Every structure is written in C-alpha cells, then in structure tokens.
CSV table of C-alpha atoms and ligand atoms in Angstrom, one decimal:
chain,number,residue,atom,x,y,z
A,1,MET,CA,25.2,-16.0,65.7
A,2,THR,CA,28.6,-14.1,65.1
A,3,ASP,CA,31.9,-16.2,65.5
A,4,TRP,CA,32.3,-14.5,68.6
A,5,SER,CA,29.0,-15.8,70.1
A,6,ARG,CA,29.7,-19.4,68.8
A,7,THR,CA,33.0,-19.4,71.1
A,8,VAL,CA,31.0,-18.8,74.2
A,9,GLY,CA,27.9,-20.8,73.2
A,10,VAL,CA,25.3,-18.0,73.3
A,11,ALA,CA,24.3,-14.9,71.0
A,12,LEU,CA,25.2,-11.9,73.2
A,13,GLN,CA,23.0,-8.8,71.9
A,14,ASP,CA,23.9,-5.1,72.5
A,15,VAL,CA,27.7,-5.8,74.2
A,16,ARG,CA,30.9,-4.2,73.4
A,17,PHE,CA,32.7,-7.5,74.3
A,18,ASN,CA,34.9,-8.7,71.5
A,19,THR,CA,38.1,-10.5,70.3
A,20,THR,CA,40.7,-9.7,67.9
A,21,GLN,CA,44.1,-10.9,69.1
A,22,ASN,CA,43.0,-14.0,70.7
A,23,VAL,CA,42.2,-12.0,73.9
A,24,LEU,CA,39.0,-10.9,75.2
A,25,GLU,CA,38.4,-7.1,74.6
A,26,VAL,CA,35.7,-4.6,75.7
A,27,GLY,CA,35.1,-1.8,73.5
A,28,GLY,CA,38.5,-2.3,71.8
A,29,ARG,CA,40.5,-2.5,74.9
A,30,VAL,CA,42.1,-5.8,76.3
A,31,VAL,CA,39.9,-6.8,79.4
A,32,LEU,CA,43.0,-7.9,81.2
A,33,ASP,CA,44.8,-4.7,81.0
A,34,LEU,CA,41.7,-3.0,82.7
A,35,LEU,CA,41.9,-5.2,85.6
A,36,LYS,CA,44.0,-4.0,88.8
A,37,ALA,CA,42.9,-7.1,91.0
A,38,SER,CA,41.6,-10.6,90.3
A,39,PRO,CA,39.1,-11.7,90.9
A,40,ALA,CA,36.7,-9.0,89.5
A,41,TYR,CA,33.4,-8.0,88.1
A,42,VAL,CA,33.7,-5.8,85.0
A,43,TYR,CA,30.5,-4.0,84.1
A,44,ASP,CA,30.5,-2.2,80.7
A,45,GLY,CA,28.4,0.9,81.0
A,46,PRO,CA,28.0,1.8,77.3
A,47,SER,CA,26.7,-1.9,76.7
A,48,VAL,CA,24.1,-1.1,79.2
A,49,ALA,CA,23.3,2.3,77.3
A,50,MET,CA,23.2,0.5,73.8
A,51,ARG,CA,20.7,-2.0,75.3
A,52,LEU,CA,18.5,1.0,76.5
A,53,SER,CA,18.5,2.8,73.2
A,54,ARG,CA,17.3,-0.2,71.6
A,55,LEU,CA,14.4,-0.7,74.1
A,56,ARG,CA,13.5,3.2,73.6
A,57,ARG,CA,13.6,2.9,69.7
A,58,LEU,CA,11.2,0.2,69.8
A,59,LEU,CA,9.1,1.3,72.7
A,60,ASP,CA,6.4,4.0,72.4
A,61,ASP,CA,7.6,7.2,74.3
A,62,ARG,CA,4.7,6.6,76.8
A,63,ILE,CA,6.4,3.5,78.2
A,64,ARG,CA,8.8,4.4,81.0
A,65,ILE,CA,11.8,2.1,81.8
A,66,ARG,CA,12.7,1.5,85.2
A,67,TYR,CA,15.7,-0.3,86.9
A,68,ALA,CA,15.2,-2.9,89.6
A,69,VAL,CA,18.1,-2.4,91.9
A,70,LYS,CA,18.3,-5.7,93.2
A,71,ALA,CA,19.8,-7.1,90.0
A,72,ASN,CA,22.8,-5.2,90.6
A,73,PRO,CA,23.2,-2.3,93.1
A,74,PHE,CA,27.0,-1.3,92.5
A,75,PRO,CA,27.1,2.3,93.3
A,76,ASN,CA,29.0,3.3,90.3
A,77,LEU,CA,26.4,1.6,88.1
A,78,LEU,CA,23.5,3.2,89.9
A,79,ARG,CA,25.1,6.6,89.1
A,80,TYR,CA,25.6,5.7,85.6
A,81,LEU,CA,22.0,4.6,85.3
A,82,VAL,CA,20.6,7.8,86.7
A,83,PRO,CA,20.4,9.9,83.5
A,84,LEU,CA,19.6,6.7,81.5
A,85,VAL,CA,16.4,5.4,83.1
A,86,ASP,CA,13.2,6.6,84.1
A,87,GLY,CA,13.1,5.4,87.7
A,88,PHE,CA,14.2,3.1,90.1
A,89,ASP,CA,12.8,0.1,92.1
A,90,VAL,CA,13.8,-0.6,95.5
A,91,ALA,CA,13.1,-3.1,98.0
A,92,SER,CA,14.9,-2.1,101.1
A,93,SER,CA,16.1,1.0,103.2
A,94,ALA,CA,19.5,0.3,102.0
A,95,GLU,CA,18.6,0.2,98.1
A,96,ILE,CA,16.7,3.4,98.9
A,97,ALA,CA,19.8,5.2,100.7
A,98,ALA,CA,21.9,3.6,97.6
A,99,VAL,CA,19.8,5.1,94.8
A,100,LEU,CA,19.3,8.5,96.5
A,101,ALA,CA,23.1,8.6,97.2
A,102,ALA,CA,23.6,8.0,93.5
A,103,GLY,CA,21.8,10.9,92.6
A,104,ALA,CA,18.2,9.7,91.8
A,105,THR,CA,15.3,12.2,92.4
A,106,PRO,CA,13.4,11.2,95.3
A,107,GLY,CA,9.8,11.0,93.3
A,108,SER,CA,11.5,8.6,90.7
A,109,LEU,CA,11.6,5.7,93.4
A,110,SER,CA,9.1,2.8,93.9
A,111,LEU,CA,9.3,0.2,96.7
A,112,ALA,CA,8.1,-3.4,96.4
A,113,GLY,CA,8.4,-6.7,98.3
A,114,PRO,CA,6.1,-8.8,100.8
A,115,GLY,CA,6.2,-8.2,104.5
A,116,LYS,CA,7.4,-4.3,104.5
A,117,SER,CA,8.2,-3.3,107.9
A,118,ALA,CA,6.9,-0.1,109.6
A,119,ALA,CA,10.4,1.0,109.7
A,120,LEU,CA,10.8,0.7,105.9
A,121,LEU,CA,7.6,2.1,105.3
A,122,GLU,CA,8.1,5.0,107.3
A,123,ASP,CA,11.6,5.4,105.5
A,124,ALA,CA,9.9,5.1,101.9
A,125,ALA,CA,7.1,7.6,102.8
A,126,THR,CA,9.6,10.1,104.2
A,127,ASN,CA,11.5,9.8,100.8
A,128,GLN,CA,8.6,9.9,98.6
A,129,VAL,CA,8.8,6.8,97.3
A,130,VAL,CA,6.0,5.0,95.7
A,131,ILE,CA,5.0,2.1,97.6
A,132,SER,CA,3.7,-1.0,96.0
A,133,VAL,CA,1.1,-2.4,98.5
A,134,GLU,CA,1.0,-6.3,98.7
A,135,SER,CA,-1.5,-6.9,101.4
A,136,GLU,CA,-4.1,-5.7,103.5
A,137,THR,CA,-1.9,-5.9,106.7
A,138,GLU,CA,0.6,-3.7,104.7
A,139,LEU,CA,-2.2,-1.2,103.5
A,140,HIS,CA,-3.1,-0.8,107.4
A,141,ARG,CA,0.4,-0.4,108.6
A,142,LEU,CA,1.2,2.2,106.1
A,143,ALA,CA,-2.2,3.9,106.8
A,144,ALA,CA,-1.1,4.3,110.4
A,145,THR,CA,2.6,5.4,109.4
A,146,ALA,CA,0.8,8.2,107.3
A,147,ARG,CA,-1.4,9.5,110.4
A,148,GLN,CA,2.0,9.5,112.3
A,149,LEU,CA,4.1,11.3,109.6
A,150,GLY,CA,1.1,13.7,108.7
A,151,SER,CA,1.8,12.9,105.0
A,152,ARG,CA,-0.3,11.2,102.4
A,153,PRO,CA,2.2,8.5,100.7
A,154,PRO,CA,1.6,7.5,97.1
A,155,ILE,CA,0.7,3.9,96.5
A,156,LEU,CA,0.1,1.2,93.8
A,157,LEU,CA,-1.7,-1.9,94.6
A,158,ARG,CA,0.3,-5.0,93.5
A,159,ILE,CA,-1.7,-7.7,92.2
A,160,ASN,CA,-1.3,-11.5,92.1
A,161,PRO,CA,-3.2,-12.4,88.7
A,162,THR,CA,-4.7,-15.6,88.0
A,163,PHE,CA,-2.1,-16.3,85.3
A,164,THR,CA,1.5,-16.1,85.1
A,165,LEU,CA,4.3,-15.8,82.5
A,166,ARG,CA,4.7,-19.3,80.9
A,167,GLY,CA,8.4,-20.3,80.2
A,168,SER,CA,9.9,-18.1,82.8
A,169,GLY,CA,12.8,-19.0,85.0
A,170,MET,CA,11.1,-17.7,88.2
A,171,HIS,CA,7.4,-17.4,89.1
A,172,MET,CA,6.1,-14.6,91.5
A,173,ALA,CA,2.2,-14.7,90.5
A,174,GLY,CA,-0.4,-17.2,89.5
A,175,GLN,CA,-1.1,-19.3,92.2
A,176,GLY,CA,-1.0,-18.6,96.0
A,177,SER,CA,1.8,-16.2,96.4
A,178,PRO,CA,3.4,-13.9,99.1
A,179,PHE,CA,3.5,-11.1,96.3
A,180,GLY,CA,0.7,-9.0,95.6
A,181,ILE,CA,-2.9,-9.0,96.5
A,182,ASP,CA,-5.0,-11.7,94.9
A,183,SER,CA,-6.9,-10.1,91.7
A,184,GLU,CA,-10.1,-11.6,92.9
A,185,ASN,CA,-10.0,-9.6,96.1
A,186,ALA,CA,-8.4,-6.4,94.7
A,187,ARG,CA,-12.0,-4.7,94.1
A,188,ALA,CA,-12.9,-5.2,97.9
A,189,VAL,CA,-9.5,-3.7,99.0
A,190,LEU,CA,-9.9,-0.9,96.3
A,191,ALA,CA,-13.6,-0.1,97.7
A,192,ASP,CA,-12.1,0.3,101.3
A,193,LEU,CA,-8.9,2.2,100.9
A,194,PRO,CA,-7.6,4.2,103.8
A,195,ASP,CA,-7.9,7.8,103.1
A,196,GLU,CA,-4.6,8.2,104.6
A,197,LEU,CA,-3.2,7.0,101.3
A,198,ASP,CA,-2.7,8.4,97.7
A,199,PHE,CA,-3.9,5.6,95.5
A,200,ARG,CA,-2.1,6.1,92.0
A,201,GLY,CA,-2.7,2.6,90.4
A,202,PHE,CA,-1.6,-0.9,89.9
A,203,HIS,CA,1.6,-2.9,89.7
A,204,VAL,CA,1.6,-6.5,88.1
A,205,PHE,CA,4.9,-8.4,87.9
A,206,CYS,CA,4.6,-12.0,87.3
A,207,ALA,CA,7.9,-13.7,86.7
A,208,SER,CA,11.8,-13.2,85.9
A,209,GLN,CA,13.9,-14.6,83.1
A,210,CYS,CA,11.4,-15.3,80.3
A,211,LEU,CA,12.8,-15.9,76.8
A,212,SER,CA,9.6,-17.0,75.1
A,213,THR,CA,8.2,-14.2,72.6
A,214,GLU,CA,4.9,-15.9,72.6
A,215,ALA,CA,4.7,-16.3,76.5
A,216,LEU,CA,5.7,-12.5,76.8
A,217,ILE,CA,3.1,-11.2,74.4
A,218,GLU,CA,0.3,-13.4,76.0
A,219,ALA,CA,1.0,-12.5,79.5
A,220,HIS,CA,1.4,-8.7,78.6
A,221,GLY,CA,-2.0,-8.8,76.6
A,222,LYS,CA,-3.5,-10.4,79.9
A,223,ILE,CA,-1.9,-7.8,82.2
A,224,GLY,CA,-3.4,-5.1,79.9
A,225,ASP,CA,-6.7,-6.7,80.2
A,226,LEU,CA,-6.5,-7.1,83.9
A,227,ILE,CA,-5.3,-3.5,84.7
A,228,SER,CA,-8.0,-2.4,82.4
A,229,SER,CA,-10.8,-3.9,84.1
A,230,LEU,CA,-9.6,-3.2,87.5
A,231,ALA,CA,-9.0,0.3,86.8
A,232,ALA,CA,-12.4,0.7,85.4
A,233,SER,CA,-13.8,-0.7,88.5
A,234,ALA,CA,-11.6,1.6,90.8
A,235,ASP,CA,-13.9,4.7,90.5
A,236,ARG,CA,-10.6,6.6,91.2
A,237,THR,CA,-8.1,8.3,88.8
A,238,VAL,CA,-5.6,6.1,87.7
A,239,SER,CA,-2.3,7.7,87.1
A,240,THR,CA,0.3,4.9,87.1
A,241,VAL,CA,0.3,1.3,85.9
A,242,CYS,CA,3.6,-0.9,86.1
A,243,ILE,CA,3.0,-3.7,83.9
A,244,GLY,CA,6.1,-6.2,84.2
A,245,ALA,CA,8.5,-7.1,82.2
A,246,GLY,CA,10.0,-10.5,83.0
A,247,PHE,CA,12.5,-10.1,80.1
A,248,GLY,CA,15.1,-12.9,80.2
A,249,ILE,CA,18.7,-13.0,78.7
A,250,PRO,CA,20.4,-16.3,76.9
A,251,TYR,CA,22.3,-18.2,79.5
A,252,PHE,CA,22.9,-21.6,78.2
A,253,PRO,CA,23.7,-23.4,74.8
A,254,GLY,CA,20.3,-23.3,72.6
A,255,ASP,CA,18.9,-20.5,74.6
A,256,GLU,CA,17.7,-17.7,72.1
A,257,PRO,CA,17.2,-14.2,72.8
A,258,PHE,CA,13.3,-13.4,72.5
A,259,ASN,CA,11.9,-11.1,69.9
A,260,LEU,CA,12.2,-7.6,71.3
A,261,GLY,CA,10.4,-6.0,68.2
A,262,ALA,CA,7.5,-8.2,68.6
A,263,VAL,CA,7.3,-8.1,72.4
A,264,ALA,CA,7.5,-4.2,72.0
A,265,GLU,CA,4.7,-4.0,69.4
A,266,CYS,CA,2.5,-6.0,71.9
A,267,LEU,CA,3.4,-3.5,74.9
A,268,ASN,CA,2.9,-0.5,72.7
A,269,ALA,CA,-0.7,-1.9,71.8
A,270,VAL,CA,-1.4,-2.0,75.7
A,271,ALA,CA,0.1,1.4,76.4
A,272,LEU,CA,-2.0,2.9,73.7
A,273,ARG,CA,-5.1,1.2,75.2
A,274,LEU,CA,-4.5,2.2,78.7
A,275,SER,CA,-3.7,5.7,77.8
A,276,ARG,CA,-7.0,6.0,75.9
A,277,GLU,CA,-8.8,4.8,79.1
A,278,HIS,CA,-6.5,7.0,81.3
A,279,ALA,CA,-5.5,10.5,80.0
A,280,ASP,CA,-1.8,11.0,81.1
A,281,VAL,CA,-1.3,7.7,82.4
A,282,ASN,CA,2.1,6.8,83.5
A,283,ILE,CA,3.0,3.4,82.0
A,284,GLN,CA,6.0,1.6,83.5
A,285,LEU,CA,8.1,-1.4,82.8
A,286,GLU,CA,10.7,-2.4,85.3
A,287,MET,CA,13.7,-4.6,84.7
A,288,GLY,CA,17.2,-5.6,86.0
A,289,ARG,CA,18.6,-8.4,84.2
A,290,PHE,CA,17.7,-7.4,80.7
A,291,LEU,CA,19.3,-4.0,81.1
A,292,VAL,CA,22.7,-5.2,82.9
A,293,GLY,CA,23.0,-8.9,82.7
A,294,GLU,CA,24.7,-8.9,79.6
A,295,ALA,CA,27.0,-6.1,80.2
A,296,GLY,CA,28.9,-7.7,82.9
A,297,ILE,CA,31.5,-10.6,83.2
A,298,TYR,CA,33.2,-12.0,86.0
A,299,LEU,CA,37.0,-12.9,85.9
A,300,CYS,CA,39.1,-14.9,88.1
A,301,THR,CA,42.5,-16.5,88.0
A,302,VAL,CA,43.6,-20.2,87.9
A,303,THR,CA,45.6,-20.9,90.9
A,304,ASP,CA,45.8,-24.7,90.3
A,305,LYS,CA,45.4,-27.2,87.7
A,306,LYS,CA,44.9,-30.9,89.0
A,307,TYR,CA,44.5,-34.2,86.9
A,308,SER,CA,42.6,-36.6,89.1
A,309,ARG,CA,41.4,-40.1,88.0
A,310,GLY,CA,40.9,-38.9,84.4
A,311,GLU,CA,39.4,-35.5,85.0
A,312,VAL,CA,40.9,-32.1,84.8
A,313,PHE,CA,40.1,-29.4,87.4
A,314,LEU,CA,41.0,-25.7,86.9
A,315,ILE,CA,41.0,-24.4,90.4
A,316,THR,CA,40.7,-20.6,90.7
A,317,ASN,CA,40.6,-17.8,93.2
A,318,GLY,CA,36.8,-17.0,92.3
A,319,GLY,CA,34.0,-19.0,92.9
A,320,MET,CA,30.4,-19.5,94.3
A,321,HIS,CA,31.0,-17.2,97.2
A,322,HIS,CA,31.2,-14.1,94.3
A,323,HIS,CA,29.0,-15.8,91.7
A,324,LEU,CA,26.2,-18.2,93.1
A,325,ALA,CA,24.1,-18.0,90.2
A,326,ALA,CA,26.9,-19.4,87.7
A,327,SER,CA,27.6,-22.0,90.2
A,328,GLY,CA,24.0,-23.2,89.6
A,329,ASN,CA,22.8,-22.7,93.2
A,330,LEU,CA,20.7,-19.6,92.8
A,331,GLY,CA,17.3,-21.2,91.6
A,332,GLN,CA,18.7,-23.3,88.8
A,333,VAL,CA,16.8,-26.9,88.4
A,334,LEU,CA,19.6,-28.4,86.3
A,335,LYS,CA,23.0,-27.2,86.7
A,336,ARG,CA,24.1,-25.8,83.3
A,337,ASN,CA,27.2,-23.9,82.4
A,338,TYR,CA,27.1,-20.0,82.1
A,339,PRO,CA,29.3,-19.1,78.9
A,340,VAL,CA,32.8,-19.1,79.8
A,341,CYS,CA,35.8,-18.7,78.1
A,342,ILE,CA,40.0,-18.0,78.9
A,343,ALA,CA,40.1,-14.5,78.5
A,344,ASN,CA,44.0,-14.7,77.5
A,345,ARG,CA,43.6,-17.8,75.3
A,346,LEU,CA,40.3,-17.4,73.4
A,347,GLU,CA,41.4,-19.9,70.7
A,348,ALA,CA,44.3,-22.6,70.8
A,349,ASP,CA,45.1,-25.8,68.9
A,350,GLU,CA,44.3,-27.9,71.9
A,351,HIS,CA,41.4,-27.8,73.8
A,352,GLU,CA,40.6,-29.9,76.9
A,353,ARG,CA,37.3,-31.0,78.8
A,354,VAL,CA,37.8,-29.3,82.5
A,355,THR,CA,35.8,-28.5,85.2
A,356,VAL,CA,36.3,-25.0,86.9
A,357,THR,CA,36.1,-24.6,90.6
A,358,GLY,CA,36.6,-22.1,93.2
A,359,PRO,CA,38.4,-22.4,96.5
A,360,LEU,CA,35.7,-23.4,98.7
A,361,CYS,CA,35.4,-26.5,100.8
A,362,THR,CA,32.1,-27.5,99.4
A,363,PRO,CA,31.6,-29.7,96.3
A,364,LEU,CA,28.9,-26.9,95.3
A,365,ASP,CA,31.6,-24.5,94.4
A,366,VAL,CA,31.7,-25.3,90.6
A,367,LEU,CA,31.7,-22.2,88.1
A,368,ALA,CA,31.7,-24.6,84.9
A,369,ARG,CA,31.6,-28.7,84.7
A,370,GLY,CA,33.0,-30.6,82.0
A,371,VAL,CA,33.4,-27.8,79.7
A,372,LEU,CA,35.6,-27.8,76.6
A,373,LEU,CA,37.9,-25.0,76.7
A,374,PRO,CA,41.5,-24.0,75.1
A,375,LYS,CA,44.1,-25.8,77.3
A,376,ALA,CA,44.7,-23.5,80.1
A,377,GLU,CA,47.4,-23.0,82.8
A,378,VAL,CA,48.0,-21.7,86.1
A,379,GLY,CA,47.9,-18.0,86.1
A,380,ASP,CA,45.4,-17.9,83.2
A,381,THR,CA,42.0,-15.8,83.5
A,382,VAL,CA,38.7,-17.3,83.1
A,383,ALA,CA,35.8,-15.2,82.2
A,384,ILE,CA,32.1,-15.9,82.7
A,385,PHE,CA,29.6,-14.0,80.5
A,386,GLN,CA,26.1,-12.9,81.2
A,387,SER,CA,27.3,-12.0,84.9
A,388,GLY,CA,25.9,-8.3,85.1
A,389,ALA,CA,22.7,-9.2,86.9
A,390,TYR,CA,22.4,-11.3,90.2
A,391,GLY,CA,26.2,-11.7,90.6
A,392,LEU,CA,27.9,-10.5,93.6
A,393,SER,CA,25.0,-9.0,95.7
A,394,ALA,CA,23.2,-12.5,95.3
A,395,SER,CA,25.9,-14.3,96.7
A,396,PRO,CA,27.1,-15.7,100.1
A,397,THR,CA,30.2,-13.5,100.3
A,398,GLY,CA,30.6,-14.4,103.9
A,399,PHE,CA,30.8,-18.3,103.1
A,400,LEU,CA,34.5,-19.1,104.2
A,401,GLY,CA,35.8,-15.8,104.6
A,402,HIS,CA,37.8,-15.5,101.3
A,403,PRO,CA,38.3,-11.9,100.1
A,404,LEU,CA,35.7,-10.0,97.9
A,405,PRO,CA,36.2,-9.6,94.0
A,406,ALA,CA,36.9,-6.1,92.6
A,407,GLU,CA,34.1,-4.5,90.9
A,408,ILE,CA,34.7,-1.9,87.9
A,409,LEU,CA,32.5,0.2,85.8
A,410,LEU,CA,33.7,1.3,82.5
A,411,GLU,CA,32.1,4.4,81.5
A,412,SER,CA,33.4,4.8,78.0
B,501,PLP,C1,13.1,-8.6,90.5
B,501,PLP,C2,12.2,-7.8,90.3
B,501,PLP,C3,12.2,-7.4,89.2
B,501,PLP,C4,13.6,-7.6,88.1
B,501,PLP,O1,13.3,-8.6,87.7
B,501,PLP,P1,14.6,-8.9,86.2
B,501,PLP,O2,14.0,-10.2,86.1
B,501,PLP,O3,15.8,-8.7,86.9
B,501,PLP,O4,14.0,-8.0,85.3
B,501,PLP,C5,11.4,-6.4,88.8
B,501,PLP,N1,10.2,-6.3,89.6
B,501,PLP,C6,10.1,-6.8,90.7
B,501,PLP,C7,8.7,-6.5,91.3
B,501,PLP,C8,10.9,-7.7,91.0
B,501,PLP,O5,10.9,-8.2,92.3
C-alpha cells in the first residue's frame, strides 16, 4: 500500500487520486477547485481508461470487454466509454435510449434481466439489441414479438448454473434464481427453440463483487466447461458467449484487490479453448463496478458539527439519498465504512472519532460511523472513495426531497 492508500484504508488501483498539499487531488488538480456545487459526484475518465488498458494488456485479444450500464448510467460517462469498450449491457428501455444517445453502435448492445415485458422486448428487437433470454415465457413472448415485427432478433440463452462464484457480495446463480434458465433444462430449451429467433450462444453471469482470486478462477473454469458442454450439445453454431465476470473492488479495511493477472490467465485459457471448439466465437466479459467504481468519489460539505453525549457528529448536506451504498443500506450485511477523508484536510495534528451523517430524518442516514478523521469544521468537505459504481442511480433520491448532487466527469 502507498502512504496515500493507507490514508483512506484500502489500496486504490489505477486511479489518479492523490495528495500533495494536504488536499485531495485528481490528475494533479485540487478536487475542490473543480467543483461548482456541493454535494457532487466526481468521476475521473482517465482513471477508467487506465483500468481498461490494464485489462486489455492482460487479456487475450479475443476477449471483448462490455460495460454494464446499471453500474453508472451518467450520460457523459457513457459517451466517454463508447470508444473505449466493446459494447454495453442494458436492462431497460431507458438504458437502451441512453446508450444509443451516447453514440454506441446499435449492434453493440445486449439486454439482460428477468421478466422482460413485451414492450421492452420489442424495443430491444427494433434496436438490434442482442437479448439474453432468461425463461421459456420470455422465449415465446419474444417469438411473438418477432412475428409481429417480421424480424429475427439475435438471442443468447442465459444459463443459471448449479455452481456460483464463492466469496462474492451478491449471488445471482447456483440455487433457485429468477436469473437465467436452469442449466439442467437448457438442452430441452435448445432442442425446441422457436424459429423466429436467431440463436447466437450463451450467457452466464453468477455474481458481483468477488475479491477472491481462487474463487474467480474456479468459477470461470466451471463456466468454460459448462458453456463448452452446452455448445457441444446445441447442434447449432455458437457465435457469442458471455462468461462473466463478477470482478470486485476493495471497499473496506482488510479488503485486498484480487490478482487480475492470475484471473486473466484463466480467462485466456477458457477463451483459447472456446475459440478452438467454435471458430470465430465472440467471447465477452461484462462488468460495471470494476471499470468505474474506483474512478468515482462523492463529496459533500459539513453543515453542522454536534457533540452529543460523548459522540461527535459531522452532519453534511449529502447522505443516503445520494449514496445509499455508502450508508450500508444497499445489500451490506454488516455496516462497514467506505474509505473516507476530509478532502481539504487530509492530515492534521489532531484527529477525532466521528460519525458522518446526512440531513435525512432517519437513523439510517449515516455515511461513516465512528471513523477516525482529522478534526473537521463546518464548511469542510467530506470525500467518499470507491463511489463510481452503484452510487447516485442506486439511491432513493426522492426520499425527503432534498436537492440532487451534481455529477462531473473529468475527461483529461
Ligand atoms: C449487474 C450486472 C453486471 C455488472 O456487475 P458488476 O459487479 O458491476 O461488474 C454484469 N452482468 C449482469 C448480467 C448484471 O446483472
């Protein structure tokens, strides 16, 4: 860990956040000078580009990298990503529209998610989106849409394997699941695919936020085996396979980044095998958090400082209505603090244990609990790291009606 990483408690990788004069900087500029308003999310484009180039250096050229829009759909970020990634994974008509408005080529989109409505399927089919079909109901609903449109939409079968990705923050497979078709039923579904649909291949996505190198290697080996055996029994040309990824980033003290080099070696072996078995197969990884999570910070201003029964509270103009994940209310079992600092006072002689809250009338509105920080004052700026993914768009912005934060993308 660098000294800087020690300040925030986790090792940040591929980011331009730094410090020289006791203030938070990004790409050599003082973060606070870049802000026109507070609260704000600041996303650093070049940090995302650095992350992508490390991925590309380690991964076989055959492996395409797709961006899962739900991680962060900020329009400027989507536009920035269009020339950098190989495609976009969307989940709704709004995400399809946002990605197309950002300039993505229509053929580069794919759609996943349970319970797709006829309207969504029609929208996807009309816009040449590759559709991951997740149930037999969807298969027949899409076939009906295709008949109406007189088109032959490209599909992947999303498969729910019997295994999952161990050590991940959120599971979407392995047991009973609303996601995908159970692998044991896949052959029957394949044998009976409606002619109206243009079968392209398979999609397996097990879980999110995995930091275990061993678990990632084990799961991707199994995903390779599963796809290989399904494809062999498909009796159809398999031209596209989406094989994960579930890559996590460190959020909490003690979290360590997984070994990307070792995981890439395993993925390269899977890619080599699949491409030997199916000439010209398009092999895809899809990820959100790993591409943009570390490149974003959330900033808010201390509006009050209270001493109450021996505790110190920094009350800010930001909170869970902007950043539900940092408040621990987005799928965290134990509430732990995201890495946090005082952006205008990184080091100080005096430190203080404080609880950082927002302005909402609920005890859930806590951004950091009992964290040791340089002694802060009203007017100081709190910065929360690892905030580039599942931040604003995953937060209850309507709750209590306070203003929205600004969002800024740095492009250089
Ligand atoms: C959410 C999701 C992703 C992205 O997950 P990250 O943890 O952000 O990388 C990828 N694929 C599918 C199908 C998803 O639902």
